PDB file of C-alpha atoms in Angstrom:
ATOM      1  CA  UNK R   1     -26.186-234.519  83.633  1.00  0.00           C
ATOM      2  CA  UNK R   2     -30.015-234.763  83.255  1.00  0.00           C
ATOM      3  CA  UNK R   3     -31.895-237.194  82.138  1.00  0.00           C
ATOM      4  CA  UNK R   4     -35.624-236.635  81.187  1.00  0.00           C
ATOM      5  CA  UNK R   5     -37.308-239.757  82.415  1.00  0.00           C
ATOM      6  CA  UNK R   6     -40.702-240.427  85.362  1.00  0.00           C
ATOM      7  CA  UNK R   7     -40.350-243.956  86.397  1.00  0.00           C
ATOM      8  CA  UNK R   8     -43.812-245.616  86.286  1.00  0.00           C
ATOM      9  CA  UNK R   9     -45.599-247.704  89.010  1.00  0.00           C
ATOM     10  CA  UNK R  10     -44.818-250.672  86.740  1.00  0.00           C
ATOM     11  CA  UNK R  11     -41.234-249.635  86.384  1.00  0.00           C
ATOM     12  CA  UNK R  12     -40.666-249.654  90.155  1.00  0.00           C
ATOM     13  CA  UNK R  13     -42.636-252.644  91.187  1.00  0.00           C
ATOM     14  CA  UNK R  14     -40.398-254.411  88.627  1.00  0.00           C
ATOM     15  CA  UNK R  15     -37.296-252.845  90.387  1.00  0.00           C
ATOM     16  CA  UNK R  16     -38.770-254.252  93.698  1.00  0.00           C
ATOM     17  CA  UNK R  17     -39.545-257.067  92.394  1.00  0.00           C
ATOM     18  CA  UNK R  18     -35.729-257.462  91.080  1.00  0.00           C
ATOM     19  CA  UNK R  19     -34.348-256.711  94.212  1.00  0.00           C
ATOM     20  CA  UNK R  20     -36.501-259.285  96.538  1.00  0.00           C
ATOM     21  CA  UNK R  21     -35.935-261.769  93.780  1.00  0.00           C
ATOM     22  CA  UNK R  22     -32.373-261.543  93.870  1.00  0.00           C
ATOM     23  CA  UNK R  23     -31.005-259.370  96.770  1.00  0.00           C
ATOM     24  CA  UNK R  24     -29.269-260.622  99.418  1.00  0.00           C
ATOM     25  CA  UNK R  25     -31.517-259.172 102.555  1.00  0.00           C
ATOM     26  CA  UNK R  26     -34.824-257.641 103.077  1.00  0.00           C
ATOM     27  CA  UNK R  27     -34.639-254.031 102.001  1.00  0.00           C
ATOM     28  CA  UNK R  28     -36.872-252.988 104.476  1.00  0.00           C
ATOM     29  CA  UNK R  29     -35.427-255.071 107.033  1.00  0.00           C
ATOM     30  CA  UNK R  30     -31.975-253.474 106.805  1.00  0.00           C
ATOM     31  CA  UNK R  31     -32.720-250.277 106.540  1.00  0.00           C
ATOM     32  CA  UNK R  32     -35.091-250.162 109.563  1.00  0.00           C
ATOM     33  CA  UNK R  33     -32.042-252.158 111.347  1.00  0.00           C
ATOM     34  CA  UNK R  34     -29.611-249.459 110.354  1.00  0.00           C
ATOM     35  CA  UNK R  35     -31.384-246.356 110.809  1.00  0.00           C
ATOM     36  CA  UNK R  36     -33.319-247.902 114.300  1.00  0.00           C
ATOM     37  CA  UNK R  37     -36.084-245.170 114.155  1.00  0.00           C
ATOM     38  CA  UNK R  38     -37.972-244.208 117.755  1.00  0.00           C
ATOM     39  CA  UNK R  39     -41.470-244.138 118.224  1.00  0.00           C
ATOM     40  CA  UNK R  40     -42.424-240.333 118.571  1.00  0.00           C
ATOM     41  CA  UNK R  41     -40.137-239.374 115.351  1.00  0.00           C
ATOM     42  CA  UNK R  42     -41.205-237.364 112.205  1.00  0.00           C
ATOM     43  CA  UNK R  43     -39.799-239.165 109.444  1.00  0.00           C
ATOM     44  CA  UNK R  44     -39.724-237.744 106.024  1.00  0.00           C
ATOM     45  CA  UNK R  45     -39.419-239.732 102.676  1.00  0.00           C
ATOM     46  CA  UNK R  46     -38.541-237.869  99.781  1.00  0.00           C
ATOM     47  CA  UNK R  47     -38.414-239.799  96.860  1.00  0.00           C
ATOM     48  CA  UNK R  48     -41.630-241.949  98.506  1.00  0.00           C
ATOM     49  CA  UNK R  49     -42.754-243.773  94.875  1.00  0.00           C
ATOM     50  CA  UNK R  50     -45.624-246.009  95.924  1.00  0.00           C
ATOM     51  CA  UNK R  51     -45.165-245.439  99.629  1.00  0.00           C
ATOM     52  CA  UNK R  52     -42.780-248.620 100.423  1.00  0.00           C
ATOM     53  CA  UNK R  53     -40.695-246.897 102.686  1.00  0.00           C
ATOM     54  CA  UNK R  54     -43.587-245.249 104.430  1.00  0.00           C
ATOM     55  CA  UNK R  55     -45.068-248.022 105.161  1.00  0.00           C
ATOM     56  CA  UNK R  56     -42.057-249.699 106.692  1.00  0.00           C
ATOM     57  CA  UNK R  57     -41.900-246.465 108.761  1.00  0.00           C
ATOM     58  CA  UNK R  58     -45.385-247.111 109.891  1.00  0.00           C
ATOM     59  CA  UNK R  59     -44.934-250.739 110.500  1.00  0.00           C
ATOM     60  CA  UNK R  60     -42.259-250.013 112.690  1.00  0.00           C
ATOM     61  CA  UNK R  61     -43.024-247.783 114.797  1.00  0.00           C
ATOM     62  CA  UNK R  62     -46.256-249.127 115.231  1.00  0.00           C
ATOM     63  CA  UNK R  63     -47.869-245.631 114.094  1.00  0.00           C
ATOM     64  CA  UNK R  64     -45.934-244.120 116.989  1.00  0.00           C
ATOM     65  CA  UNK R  65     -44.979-241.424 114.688  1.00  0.00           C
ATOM     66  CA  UNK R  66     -45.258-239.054 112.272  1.00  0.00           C
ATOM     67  CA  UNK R  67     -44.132-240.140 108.325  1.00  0.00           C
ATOM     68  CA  UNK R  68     -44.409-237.755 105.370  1.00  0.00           C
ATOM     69  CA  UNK R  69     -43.621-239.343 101.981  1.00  0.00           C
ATOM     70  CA  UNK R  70     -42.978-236.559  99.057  1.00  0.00           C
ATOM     71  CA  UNK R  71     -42.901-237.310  95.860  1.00  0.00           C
ATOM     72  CA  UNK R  72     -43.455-235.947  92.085  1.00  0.00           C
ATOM     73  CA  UNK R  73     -45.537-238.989  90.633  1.00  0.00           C
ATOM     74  CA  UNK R  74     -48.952-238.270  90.753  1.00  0.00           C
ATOM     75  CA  UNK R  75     -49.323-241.677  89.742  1.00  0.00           C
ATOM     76  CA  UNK R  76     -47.232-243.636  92.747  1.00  0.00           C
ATOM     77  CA  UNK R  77     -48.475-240.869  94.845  1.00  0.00           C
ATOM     78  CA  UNK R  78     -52.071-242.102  94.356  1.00  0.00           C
ATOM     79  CA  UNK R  79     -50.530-245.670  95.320  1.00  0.00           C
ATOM     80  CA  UNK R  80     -48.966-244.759  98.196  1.00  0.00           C
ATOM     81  CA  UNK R  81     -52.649-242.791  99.349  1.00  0.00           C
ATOM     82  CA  UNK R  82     -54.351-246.591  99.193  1.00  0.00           C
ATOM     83  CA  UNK R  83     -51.498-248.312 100.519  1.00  0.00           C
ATOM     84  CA  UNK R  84     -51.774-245.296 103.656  1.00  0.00           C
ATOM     85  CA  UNK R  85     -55.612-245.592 103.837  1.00  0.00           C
ATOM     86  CA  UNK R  86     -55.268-249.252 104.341  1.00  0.00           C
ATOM     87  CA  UNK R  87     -53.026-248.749 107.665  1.00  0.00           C
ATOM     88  CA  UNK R  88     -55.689-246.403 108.615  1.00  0.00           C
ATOM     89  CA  UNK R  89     -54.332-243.453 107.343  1.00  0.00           C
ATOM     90  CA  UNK R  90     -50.831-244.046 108.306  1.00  0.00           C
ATOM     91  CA  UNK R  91     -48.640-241.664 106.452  1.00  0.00           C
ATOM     92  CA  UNK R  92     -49.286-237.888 105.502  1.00  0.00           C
ATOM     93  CA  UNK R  93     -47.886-237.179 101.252  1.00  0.00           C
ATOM     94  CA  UNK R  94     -47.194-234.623  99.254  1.00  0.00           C
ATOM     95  CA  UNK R  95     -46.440-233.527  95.599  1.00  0.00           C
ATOM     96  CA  UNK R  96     -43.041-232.581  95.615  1.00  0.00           C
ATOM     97  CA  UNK R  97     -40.389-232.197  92.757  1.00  0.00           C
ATOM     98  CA  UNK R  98     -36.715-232.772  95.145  1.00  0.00           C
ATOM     99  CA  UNK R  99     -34.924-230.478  92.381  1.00  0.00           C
ATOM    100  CA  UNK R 100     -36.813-227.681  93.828  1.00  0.00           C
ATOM    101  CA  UNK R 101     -36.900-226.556  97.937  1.00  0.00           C
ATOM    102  CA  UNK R 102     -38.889-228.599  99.506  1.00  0.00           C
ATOM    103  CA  UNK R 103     -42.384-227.804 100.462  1.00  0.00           C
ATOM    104  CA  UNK R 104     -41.654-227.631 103.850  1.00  0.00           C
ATOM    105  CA  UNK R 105     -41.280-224.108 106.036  1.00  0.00           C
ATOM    106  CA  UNK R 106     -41.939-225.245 109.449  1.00  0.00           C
ATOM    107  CA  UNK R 107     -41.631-228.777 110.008  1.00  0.00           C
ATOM    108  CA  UNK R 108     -38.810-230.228 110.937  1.00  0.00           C
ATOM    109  CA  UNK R 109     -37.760-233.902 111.288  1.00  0.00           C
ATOM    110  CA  UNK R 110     -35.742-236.191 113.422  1.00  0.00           C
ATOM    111  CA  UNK R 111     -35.304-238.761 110.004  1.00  0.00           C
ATOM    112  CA  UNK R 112     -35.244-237.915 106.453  1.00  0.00           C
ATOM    113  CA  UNK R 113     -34.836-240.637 103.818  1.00  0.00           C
ATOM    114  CA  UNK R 114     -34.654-241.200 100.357  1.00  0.00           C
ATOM    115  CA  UNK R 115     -34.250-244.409  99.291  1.00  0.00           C
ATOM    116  CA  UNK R 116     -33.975-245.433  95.528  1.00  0.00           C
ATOM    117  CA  UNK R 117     -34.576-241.852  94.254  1.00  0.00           C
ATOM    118  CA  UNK R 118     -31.851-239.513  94.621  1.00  0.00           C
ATOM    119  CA  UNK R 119     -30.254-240.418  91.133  1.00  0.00           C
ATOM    120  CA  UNK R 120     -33.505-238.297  89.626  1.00  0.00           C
ATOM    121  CA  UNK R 121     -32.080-235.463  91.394  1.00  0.00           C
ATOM    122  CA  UNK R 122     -30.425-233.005  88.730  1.00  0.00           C
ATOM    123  CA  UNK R 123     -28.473-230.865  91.889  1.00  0.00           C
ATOM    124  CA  UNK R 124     -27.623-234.226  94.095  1.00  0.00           C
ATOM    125  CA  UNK R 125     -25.844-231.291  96.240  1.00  0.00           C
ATOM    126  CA  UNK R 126     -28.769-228.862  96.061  1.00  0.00           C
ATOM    127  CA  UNK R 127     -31.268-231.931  97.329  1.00  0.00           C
ATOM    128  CA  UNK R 128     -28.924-233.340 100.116  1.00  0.00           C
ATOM    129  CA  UNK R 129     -29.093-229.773 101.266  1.00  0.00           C
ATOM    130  CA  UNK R 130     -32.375-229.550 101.278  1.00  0.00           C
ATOM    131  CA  UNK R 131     -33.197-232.409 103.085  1.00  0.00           C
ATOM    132  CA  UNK R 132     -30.434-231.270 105.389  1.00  0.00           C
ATOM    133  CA  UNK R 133     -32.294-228.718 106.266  1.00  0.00           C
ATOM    134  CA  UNK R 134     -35.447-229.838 107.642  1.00  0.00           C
ATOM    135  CA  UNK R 135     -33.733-232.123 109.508  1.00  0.00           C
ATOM    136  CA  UNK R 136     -34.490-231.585 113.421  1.00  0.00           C
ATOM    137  CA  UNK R 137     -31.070-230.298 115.006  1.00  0.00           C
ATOM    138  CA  UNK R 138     -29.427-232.472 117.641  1.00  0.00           C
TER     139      UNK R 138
END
């Protein structure tokens, strides 16, 4: 099924907002506790919105690595670019529509997330694969 709707930067700071008003843990908390990321890893984000994730990533790892956020809002791209520039440039983006192969021919990652996003997909298969394959083997 596809649906023919661009979330906003409003409409996702009010689904933040919903969540750390009434979730029961720190989004970023638990997922940086289950996936345990290394310093020295290329992460990938596709799906990056206003660069949340990214900047979880960066936190972490205390920009011991390598984070790419994709995404196809110009609009929460250009978000995520201030919200980068203040960590001193700590995440790399792109423009990237995730129903399409990514724009990736080289790079490879040890980490690729996609957190909130992959219900936009119209091919959730297609995508997974995708991101499947720039994953780093091992």
């Amino acid at each position: 099924m596809r649906f023919d709707y661009r979330e906003t930067a409003k409409d996702l700071q009010t689904r933040i907002d919903i969540h750390q008003k009434y979730g029961g843990r720190d989004i970023d908390t638990w997922m940086l506790d289950l996936l345990a990321p290394k310093k020295g890893w290329r992460i990938l984000d596709v799906g990056c919105g206003a660069g949340k994730q990214c900047e979880a990533f960066h936190r972490h790892l205390e920009g011991g690595g390598v984070i790419v956020g994709a995404d196809i809002s110009t609009e929460l791209l250009a978000q995520a670019k201030q919200l980068g520039a203040g960590l001193g440039h700590g995440f790399h983006l792109l423009e990237s529509d995730f129903n399409r192969d990514l724009p990736l021919t080289r790079e490879r990652f040890d980490l690729v997330t996609c957190c909130f996003a992959i219900y936009y997909a119209d091919d959730a298969s297609m995508t997974i694969d995708e991101m499947h394959r720039v994953l780093e083997p091992g």
